[in-house]
Amino acid sequence: MIVILKHNPNRDQLESLISWLQDKGITIHTSIGEANTILGLVGDTSKLDIDLISALDIVEDVKRVQEPYKNANRKFHPEDTVVKVGNTQIGGGSLTIMAGPCSVESEEQVVAIAKAVKASGATMLRGGAFKPRTSPYSFQGLGATGLEYLKIARQETGLPIVTELMDLSQLPLFKDVDVIQIGARNMQNFDLLKAVGHQDKPVMIKRGMSATYEEWLMSAEYVMAGGNENVILCERGIRTFESYTRNTLDLACIPVMRRLTHLPIIIDPSHATGKSWLVEPLSMGAVATGADGLQIEVHNDPAHALCDGPQSLKPEDFDPLAKKLLKLHAELQSLGE
Amino acid sequence: MIVILKHNPNRDQLESLISWLQDKGITIHTSIGEANTILGLVGDTSKLDIDLISALDIVEDVKRVQEPYKNANRKFHPEDTVVKVGNTQIGGGSLTIMAGPCSVESEEQVVAIAKAVKASGATMLRGGAFKPRTSPYSFQGLGATGLEYLKIARQETGLPIVTELMDLSQLPLFKDVDVIQIGARNMQNFDLLKAVGHQDKPVMIKRGMSATYEEWLMSAEYVMAGGNENVILCERGIRTFESYTRNTLDLACIPVMRRLTHLPIIIDPSHATGKSWLVEPLSMGAVATGADGLQIEVHNDPAHALCDGPQSLKPEDFDPLAKKLLKLHAELQSLGE
Amino acid sequence: MIVILKHNPNRDQLESLISWLQDKGITIHTSIGEANTILGLVGDTSKLDIDLISALDIVEDVKRVQEPYKNANRKFHPEDTVVKVGNTQIGGGSLTIMAGPCSVESEEQVVAIAKAVKASGATMLRGGAFKPRTSPYSFQGLGATGLEYLKIARQETGLPIVTELMDLSQLPLFKDVDVIQIGARNMQNFDLLKAVGHQDKPVMIKRGMSATYEEWLMSAEYVMAGGNENVILCERGIRTFESYTRNTLDLACIPVMRRLTHLPIIIDPSHATGKSWLVEPLSMGAVATGADGLQIEVHNDPAHALCDGPQSLKPEDFDPLAKKLLKLHAELQSLGE
Amino acid sequence: MIVILKHNPNRDQLESLISWLQDKGITIHTSIGEANTILGLVGDTSKLDIDLISALDIVEDVKRVQEPYKNANRKFHPEDTVVKVGNTQIGGGSLTIMAGPCSVESEEQVVAIAKAVKASGATMLRGGAFKPRTSPYSFQGLGATGLEYLKIARQETGLPIVTELMDLSQLPLFKDVDVIQIGARNMQNFDLLKAVGHQDKPVMIKRGMSATYEEWLMSAEYVMAGGNENVILCERGIRTFESYTRNTLDLACIPVMRRLTHLPIIIDPSHATGKSWLVEPLSMGAVATGADGLQIEVHNDPAHALCDGPQSLKPEDFDPLAKKLLKLHAELQSLGE
């Protein structure tokens, strides 16, 4: 950590800061410049509160040199995390395809879709039982019943299920779910993150609509700090001024996350764009950029889906796409990707 | 609602759409243009799911003419909502000043600050007992104990208290709080919104970091749909590319909210900017723009605050500011604001 | 165009609006709803000024149904535009690779790089002679001399050259350039756009840092309105709150542009990210998403480049990348992309 | 400047960097930490290219401690710049009110508006002769004729005129203009900035739609580096995801600019919001936040303005506003603002 002092800092305050830092086991290197004096703090600065130091009268600015996350940091954990889910895995060179309806509507619907997407090559079933909707007047999901239908679909197909947990009061219902999804709007619901950090089930954290890379990783850190190391990241678009697409999909996050963390990274082009005709090109792009997998919405009747129809593919459109993605993934490995 | 059809829409699908709409009591006005046919839907379109219609093969675009919120909409509720809190009120021409520490640290601290800010003219005490922190390693607040200290401070000063609820499991502890604050990160925690909608206590909703005006009002709508009409809005800055300030304070939201809704609007310049020296000019700006009040961080030792020190004012700096704000507010009323 | 009237509009003003529209050859379909009356305007509404109508006292909102661009619009020009440049082409299924230094520094440098990138598979040479730099104290480019060096490199390699025009006073110097590049900061320099619209040379327009898709296409429309139909679009990242990368590369623009326009689309991952190690994964992603080509910075000594070193690849890193991109492009075509 | 080295940097490269820096007169303070070695560079680092150092293999990150602008920097020029224009001034405690039409349409129009706004208290006349329009099919301004009408209006009222220069080819026509305005879209048209830097006329630089504070000040620096110290800054809203208002007005820029620079700062609420009913509250807010002045659009017939009608006030609405603003400004001074 680097502390930049104001010009001519008060001597007493400076000495008080220095002795306070030394008490915390920090070694201090001082560079006296013409315009500014700079303190280089050496030691375990992760315990220091950057805001507290910034607030001091004699301090102009504080710059962090090390990342504030540890468990999620590749520097301290160089090997890729591979998350085992049922008879499949996420990360480690495989291509995960999570497919299914935005919202579980009926047993027939979700079982039919599960069978279809499995036949096409999907490795996991996604579907929402509890739905975060911006309007209190919109369909809010089937709740516990929806979770039951997902389990029936899993029984019928063998596909592990990933579904969203919206509130920690719902946690007991999620015992039998394979992967717990934390939605973008809950990425900084810290009580929820702590709760799933004490579970032994994989957790997939969607990036908040305006979250930075660091904030996203700090949310992973919350889960990991609780002891749960099976964390998956999922990018679903960030909010920008462009409103033609629902959000702007940030594929650069794939190589960036690869460098900053060891956790696997999944891309959700359906929510990111809100338009089904953009799912294919951006799925192809995500795979070629190096994603560990995709989350794709598939609905057998998108025009009558109870939510998010416009971004869903029909099973007959998903089938050639899934096959194309798997072929591309195989080709890339032979290209040395 | 206006439905723009694709060129040469399939006749059967069009008839099916029209009869489906008519079943829902909607009257349809058709404008056949050279390039597009447009359906004007008249009636209670708030029950129609815009996404569902957009998803139809024959539809190019759907544009909403009416706002999706009703309880929060000034059109259906022309008079200003005035929220009564203890012996004070929010809205209705008064200037609310909520002041206090970001985080409650001790009984002595919060009582001392409460006394100081009351003497300066504050009308409510703010302070966090449960703290949303981006790092799991940062101070997370005193929790239930912090709430007790706030109540002691209220007893000593008579100032009503406003404090943040982070999870619905904490709700029983908030029975004796005067105003429940929903933080920016929880603005779309829909289960939490529903829960506070069934309380009879005022709720202040902070705008999410990347929330649009409409989404913010839809969050108010969630609370009001549950029967709780005492909702207060609080702007605390939105995220932009500018990183010199923590966020960008959007004062235009004041007159915009005045037009779109009847709910009172409070401005939080402390969190918006993250810098204590920006609090005074932006508080003045907020009052002159027409805010119903301010939420300002005050700490007796900002340099050693356990969180958010850099944005806190000392009581001796808050005192002249509060007096200046009250004078400005009085002057503006004589200017006909 | 749809005009939404306020509740109970003044009758005289409404009649005046209607007759004014009819004078312009517009047919009007009126839908009278309970809350609003809506006018559907049919005819050539591209001549109507949307702002002017919005400003009328009786109007609540105006919504455009048709795009404001015509020459650039795929609806009126369904076939892909293929731009011929020297012995190569941009668009039409080929993969264009524009490579070279950010800034031309010497004859030796640019000739050496041109030879290297040609050997690796590049189809065009890029290089800046006039450089837009945010600081007046930074290297501003070699100017006319830089253009001469580029021409020498073209002579030596046969690669057509693309280089940035910053001001219309420089236009006479660009007579012998193959493709004129309009930089992101000049995307809405309308006088410059008009000037290059009267040239018979291809123009590549970089997307402005905060430009919407529509604004970008309107800039293309400016050039095309002058008679120059050889326009190429180039995405180079948009500004968001994320500052880890210089900008956020928006690959969704590829399929979106494919739908909205017939113009070819090039991706510049070097400027978008500002980091050389992100160029390979995002180039792969761009090709798989369907880009017509890439613009990649290559420098023989990035550590001593006079500008933008950190985002440049060395020729020895560019070589395997270019080969990988060309293989991927070939594979995709066999996959039916 | 602080250079953070990668773990275990190559010794030869490090020595080469150190001697290169020493050659440039830089003194280096080294802090060797467990995780990183940090170099503190002391001396005139403004000549160092931060990108060049970042690009070195041994460097992890470079952080600037000092601002890259000098002439515009308050640190090196503590007194407020006061710009003299005709018989009025901008800055130095006065309140400048620039008012007039977005676009000059006729002699009668501009003279009538000039007389009206002068009577209401405006101190300068604004009006566009050359208009940057996003569509090539929109009215582009009267050009040289418009400038003549502005001069007639000045003669009739004594109000100095401020008008936008779009391209340096127009510069000869601007000899007799009082203040040259650089539009938001041209904020980084560096050739234009250099050209006006060699004039002896005040220049007002509008903030680009997605410009940071630092970039804005670097544009001022371009003008000042040419010798022209009479620079005025004008905020006109930045682009965010909120589309209800045209842009988001950032009033925090007022106190931030006051701290970072000595140049006066003007606020344009008309363009920022695009809605005339938002001009009054935000003008009041801007004055109370400490702006040196306002730029407000006034049109005698906004419903038939040839551009930007919806954001224009009528003279009869501007009159009470101007008076209110001047009263507020006077009150604030008595409040010690």
GROMACS .gro file of N, CA, C and O in nm, chain C residues 224-285:
model
  248
  898MET      N    1  -2.215   0.873  -4.628
  898MET     CA    2  -2.287   0.818  -4.742
  898MET      C    3  -2.378   0.923  -4.807
  898MET      O    4  -2.400   0.920  -4.928
  899ALA      N    5  -2.429   1.015  -4.727
  899ALA     CA    6  -2.515   1.121  -4.782
  899ALA      C    7  -2.437   1.208  -4.880
  899ALA      O    8  -2.494   1.270  -4.969
  900GLY      N    9  -2.302   1.209  -4.864
  900GLY     CA   10  -2.218   1.286  -4.955
  900GLY      C   11  -2.186   1.210  -5.082
  900GLY      O   12  -2.122   1.262  -5.172
  901GLY      N   13  -2.227   1.084  -5.089
  901GLY     CA   14  -2.208   1.007  -5.210
  901GLY      C   15  -2.105   0.895  -5.197
  901GLY      O   16  -2.092   0.812  -5.287
  902ASN      N   17  -2.037   0.890  -5.084
  902ASN     CA   18  -1.933   0.788  -5.065
  902ASN      C   19  -1.995   0.667  -4.995
  902ASN      O   20  -2.026   0.672  -4.875
  903GLU      N   21  -2.009   0.558  -5.068
  903GLU     CA   22  -2.078   0.442  -5.011
  903GLU      C   23  -1.982   0.340  -4.951
  903GLU      O   24  -2.026   0.239  -4.896
  904ASN      N   25  -1.852   0.364  -4.965
  904ASN     CA   26  -1.754   0.268  -4.915
  904ASN      C   27  -1.718   0.298  -4.770
  904ASN      O   28  -1.610   0.351  -4.740
  905VAL      N   29  -1.809   0.262  -4.682
  905VAL     CA   30  -1.790   0.292  -4.540
  905VAL      C   31  -1.771   0.161  -4.465
  905VAL      O   32  -1.838   0.062  -4.491
  906ILE      N   33  -1.678   0.161  -4.371
  906ILE     CA   34  -1.647   0.046  -4.286
  906ILE      C   35  -1.665   0.093  -4.142
  906ILE      O   36  -1.627   0.205  -4.108
  907LEU      N   37  -1.722   0.007  -4.058
  907LEU     CA   38  -1.740   0.041  -3.918
  907LEU      C   39  -1.632  -0.030  -3.836
  907LEU      O   40  -1.595  -0.143  -3.867
  908CYS      N   41  -1.583   0.036  -3.732
  908CYS     CA   42  -1.483  -0.027  -3.645
  908CYS      C   43  -1.514  -0.002  -3.499
  908CYS      O   44  -1.516   0.113  -3.454
  909GLU      N   45  -1.538  -0.110  -3.425
  909GLU     CA   46  -1.564  -0.102  -3.281
  909GLU      C   47  -1.431  -0.106  -3.207
  909GLU      O   48  -1.348  -0.193  -3.234
  910ARG      N   49  -1.412  -0.015  -3.111
  910ARG     CA   50  -1.286  -0.009  -3.035
  910ARG      C   51  -1.311   0.009  -2.885
  910ARG      O   52  -1.226   0.062  -2.815
  911GLY      N   53  -1.429  -0.037  -2.842
  911GLY     CA   54  -1.457  -0.033  -2.698
  911GLY      C   55  -1.533   0.092  -2.660
  911GLY      O   56  -1.513   0.198  -2.718
  912ILE      N   57  -1.620   0.075  -2.564
  912ILE     CA   58  -1.695   0.190  -2.513
  912ILE      C   59  -1.656   0.212  -2.367
  912ILE      O   60  -1.605   0.123  -2.300
  913ARG      N   61  -1.682   0.332  -2.322
  913ARG     CA   62  -1.644   0.367  -2.186
  913ARG      C   63  -1.751   0.317  -2.088
  913ARG      O   64  -1.870   0.343  -2.107
  914THR      N   65  -1.708   0.246  -1.985
  914THR     CA   66  -1.798   0.204  -1.879
  914THR      C   67  -1.731   0.238  -1.746
  914THR      O   68  -1.624   0.299  -1.743
  915PHE      N   69  -1.792   0.195  -1.637
  915PHE     CA   70  -1.734   0.221  -1.505
  915PHE      C   71  -1.615   0.129  -1.478
  915PHE      O   72  -1.542   0.149  -1.381
  916GLU      N   73  -1.597   0.025  -1.557
  916GLU     CA   74  -1.485  -0.067  -1.533
  916GLU      C   75  -1.357  -0.003  -1.584
  916GLU      O   76  -1.347   0.032  -1.702
  917SER      N   77  -1.257   0.009  -1.499
  917SER     CA   78  -1.135   0.076  -1.542
  917SER      C   79  -1.016  -0.019  -1.548
  917SER      O   80  -0.905   0.025  -1.577
  918TYR      N   81  -1.039  -0.148  -1.523
  918TYR     CA   82  -0.927  -0.243  -1.533
  918TYR      C   83  -0.880  -0.251  -1.678
  918TYR      O   84  -0.760  -0.254  -1.705
  919THR      N   85  -0.976  -0.260  -1.769
  919THR     CA   86  -0.944  -0.248  -1.911
  919THR      C   87  -0.967  -0.103  -1.951
  919THR      O   88  -1.048  -0.034  -1.889
  920ARG      N   89  -0.900  -0.057  -2.055
  920ARG     CA   90  -0.916   0.084  -2.094
  920ARG      C   91  -1.061   0.113  -2.128
  920ARG      O   92  -1.118   0.214  -2.088
  921ASN      N   93  -1.122   0.024  -2.206
  921ASN     CA   94  -1.262   0.038  -2.242
  921ASN      C   95  -1.326  -0.100  -2.238
  921ASN      O   96  -1.257  -0.199  -2.215
  922THR      N   97  -1.454  -0.107  -2.263
  922THR     CA   98  -1.523  -0.236  -2.264
  922THR      C   99  -1.558  -0.269  -2.409
  922THR      O  100  -1.634  -0.195  -2.473
  923LEU      N  101  -1.500  -0.378  -2.459
  923LEU     CA  102  -1.524  -0.417  -2.599
  923LEU      C  103  -1.664  -0.477  -2.611
  923LEU      O  104  -1.699  -0.568  -2.537
  924ASP      N  105  -1.741  -0.424  -2.703
  924ASP     CA  106  -1.881  -0.466  -2.719
  924ASP      C  107  -1.892  -0.555  -2.843
  924ASP      O  108  -1.920  -0.506  -2.953
  925LEU      N  109  -1.873  -0.685  -2.825
  925LEU     CA  110  -1.879  -0.774  -2.942
  925LEU      C  111  -2.021  -0.795  -2.992
  925LEU      O  112  -2.041  -0.836  -3.107
  926ALA      N  113  -2.121  -0.766  -2.909
  926ALA     CA  114  -2.260  -0.776  -2.958
  926ALA      C  115  -2.283  -0.684  -3.076
  926ALA      O  116  -2.375  -0.705  -3.156
  927CYS      N  117  -2.199  -0.582  -3.089
  927CYS     CA  118  -2.220  -0.490  -3.202
  927CYS      C  119  -2.206  -0.562  -3.335
  927CYS      O  120  -2.260  -0.516  -3.435
  928ILE      N  121  -2.133  -0.674  -3.338
  928ILE     CA  122  -2.112  -0.743  -3.466
  928ILE      C  123  -2.246  -0.794  -3.522
  928ILE      O  124  -2.289  -0.751  -3.630
  929PRO      N  125  -2.317  -0.883  -3.450
  929PRO     CA  126  -2.446  -0.927  -3.506
  929PRO      C  127  -2.550  -0.816  -3.513
  929PRO      O  128  -2.636  -0.818  -3.602
  930VAL      N  129  -2.542  -0.719  -3.423
  930VAL     CA  130  -2.639  -0.608  -3.430
  930VAL      C  131  -2.617  -0.529  -3.558
  930VAL      O  132  -2.711  -0.500  -3.633
  931MET      N  133  -2.493  -0.494  -3.587
  931MET     CA  134  -2.464  -0.418  -3.710
  931MET      C  135  -2.500  -0.501  -3.833
  931MET      O  136  -2.552  -0.449  -3.930
  932ARG      N  137  -2.473  -0.631  -3.825
  932ARG     CA  138  -2.508  -0.720  -3.937
  932ARG      C  139  -2.658  -0.708  -3.969
  932ARG      O  140  -2.699  -0.717  -4.085
  933ARG      N  141  -2.739  -0.689  -3.866
  933ARG     CA  142  -2.885  -0.679  -3.887
  933ARG      C  143  -2.927  -0.538  -3.931
  933ARG      O  144  -3.010  -0.522  -4.019
  934LEU      N  145  -2.867  -0.437  -3.869
  934LEU     CA  146  -2.913  -0.300  -3.895
  934LEU      C  147  -2.857  -0.241  -4.023
  934LEU      O  148  -2.920  -0.155  -4.084
  935THR      N  149  -2.739  -0.288  -4.062
  935THR     CA  150  -2.673  -0.224  -4.176
  935THR      C  151  -2.608  -0.330  -4.265
  935THR      O  152  -2.592  -0.445  -4.225
  936HIS      N  153  -2.569  -0.287  -4.384
  936HIS     CA  154  -2.502  -0.375  -4.480
  936HIS      C  155  -2.351  -0.349  -4.483
  936HIS      O  156  -2.280  -0.408  -4.564
  937LEU      N  157  -2.305  -0.261  -4.395
  937LEU     CA  158  -2.163  -0.221  -4.397
  937LEU      C  159  -2.077  -0.323  -4.322
  937LEU      O  160  -2.123  -0.382  -4.225
  938PRO      N  161  -1.952  -0.342  -4.364
  938PRO     CA  162  -1.866  -0.436  -4.292
  938PRO      C  163  -1.823  -0.383  -4.155
  938PRO      O  164  -1.820  -0.261  -4.134
  939ILE      N  165  -1.791  -0.474  -4.066
  939ILE     CA  166  -1.759  -0.438  -3.929
  939ILE      C  167  -1.627  -0.502  -3.884
  939ILE      O  168  -1.608  -0.623  -3.893
  940ILE      N  169  -1.538  -0.415  -3.837
  940ILE     CA  170  -1.402  -0.452  -3.794
  940ILE      C  171  -1.392  -0.432  -3.643
  940ILE      O  172  -1.454  -0.340  -3.590
  941ILE      N  173  -1.315  -0.516  -3.577
  941ILE     CA  174  -1.297  -0.504  -3.431
  941ILE      C  175  -1.152  -0.469  -3.399
  941ILE      O  176  -1.060  -0.529  -3.454
  942ASP      N  177  -1.133  -0.375  -3.309
  942ASP     CA  178  -0.999  -0.334  -3.266
  942ASP      C  179  -0.981  -0.370  -3.118
  942ASP      O  180  -1.015  -0.292  -3.030
  943PRO      N  181  -0.929  -0.489  -3.091
  943PRO     CA  182  -0.914  -0.529  -2.950
  943PRO      C  183  -0.798  -0.459  -2.881
  943PRO      O  184  -0.795  -0.455  -2.758
  944SER      N  185  -0.704  -0.405  -2.957
  944SER     CA  186  -0.586  -0.343  -2.895
  944SER      C  187  -0.625  -0.216  -2.820
  944SER      O  188  -0.593  -0.199  -2.703
  945HIS      N  189  -0.694  -0.125  -2.890
  945HIS     CA  190  -0.735  -0.002  -2.823
  945HIS      C  191  -0.845  -0.028  -2.720
  945HIS      O  192  -0.854   0.040  -2.619
  946ALA      N  193  -0.932  -0.124  -2.750
  946ALA     CA  194  -1.044  -0.150  -2.660
  946ALA      C  195  -0.998  -0.187  -2.521
  946ALA      O  196  -1.056  -0.144  -2.421
  947THR      N  197  -0.892  -0.269  -2.514
  947THR     CA  198  -0.851  -0.321  -2.384
  947THR      C  199  -0.729  -0.250  -2.328
  947THR      O  200  -0.712  -0.244  -2.207
  948GLY      N  201  -0.641  -0.202  -2.417
  948GLY     CA  202  -0.519  -0.137  -2.369
  948GLY      C  203  -0.417  -0.233  -2.312
  948GLY      O  204  -0.319  -0.190  -2.252
  949LYS      N  205  -0.440  -0.363  -2.328
  949LYS     CA  206  -0.346  -0.461  -2.272
  949LYS      C  207  -0.317  -0.567  -2.378
  949LYS      O  208  -0.410  -0.634  -2.426
  950SER      N  209  -0.189  -0.587  -2.408
  950SER     CA  210  -0.155  -0.677  -2.518
  950SER      C  211  -0.199  -0.822  -2.492
  950SER      O  212  -0.233  -0.894  -2.584
  951TRP      N  213  -0.202  -0.865  -2.366
  951TRP     CA  214  -0.236  -1.004  -2.337
  951TRP      C  215  -0.386  -1.031  -2.355
  951TRP      O  216  -0.428  -1.147  -2.353
  952LEU      N  217  -0.464  -0.928  -2.375
  952LEU     CA  218  -0.608  -0.948  -2.401
  952LEU      C  219  -0.638  -0.953  -2.551
  952LEU      O  220  -0.750  -0.983  -2.591
  953VAL      N  221  -0.538  -0.920  -2.635
  953VAL     CA  222  -0.564  -0.912  -2.778
  953VAL      C  223  -0.598  -1.049  -2.836
  953VAL      O  224  -0.693  -1.063  -2.913
  954GLU      N  225  -0.522  -1.152  -2.798
  954GLU     CA  226  -0.548  -1.284  -2.857
  954GLU      C  227  -0.688  -1.336  -2.822
  954GLU      O  228  -0.766  -1.369  -2.913
  955PRO      N  229  -0.725  -1.348  -2.695
  955PRO     CA  230  -0.858  -1.405  -2.667
  955PRO      C  231  -0.971  -1.324  -2.729
  955PRO      O  232  -1.068  -1.382  -2.781
  956LEU      N  233  -0.960  -1.192  -2.729
  956LEU     CA  234  -1.070  -1.112  -2.784
  956LEU      C  235  -1.071  -1.112  -2.936
  956LEU      O  236  -1.177  -1.099  -2.998
  957SER      N  237  -0.955  -1.130  -2.998
  957SER     CA  238  -0.954  -1.145  -3.144
  957SER      C  239  -1.024  -1.275  -3.183
  957SER      O  240  -1.102  -1.280  -3.279
  958MET      N  241  -0.993  -1.381  -3.109
  958MET     CA  242  -1.059  -1.509  -3.134
  958MET      C  243  -1.211  -1.493  -3.118
  958MET      O  244  -1.290  -1.539  -3.201
  959GLY      N  245  -1.249  -1.427  -3.009
  959GLY     CA  246  -1.392  -1.406  -2.983
  959GLY      C  247  -1.458  -1.325  -3.093
  959GLY      O  248  -1.571  -1.354  -3.134
   0.00000   0.00000   0.00000
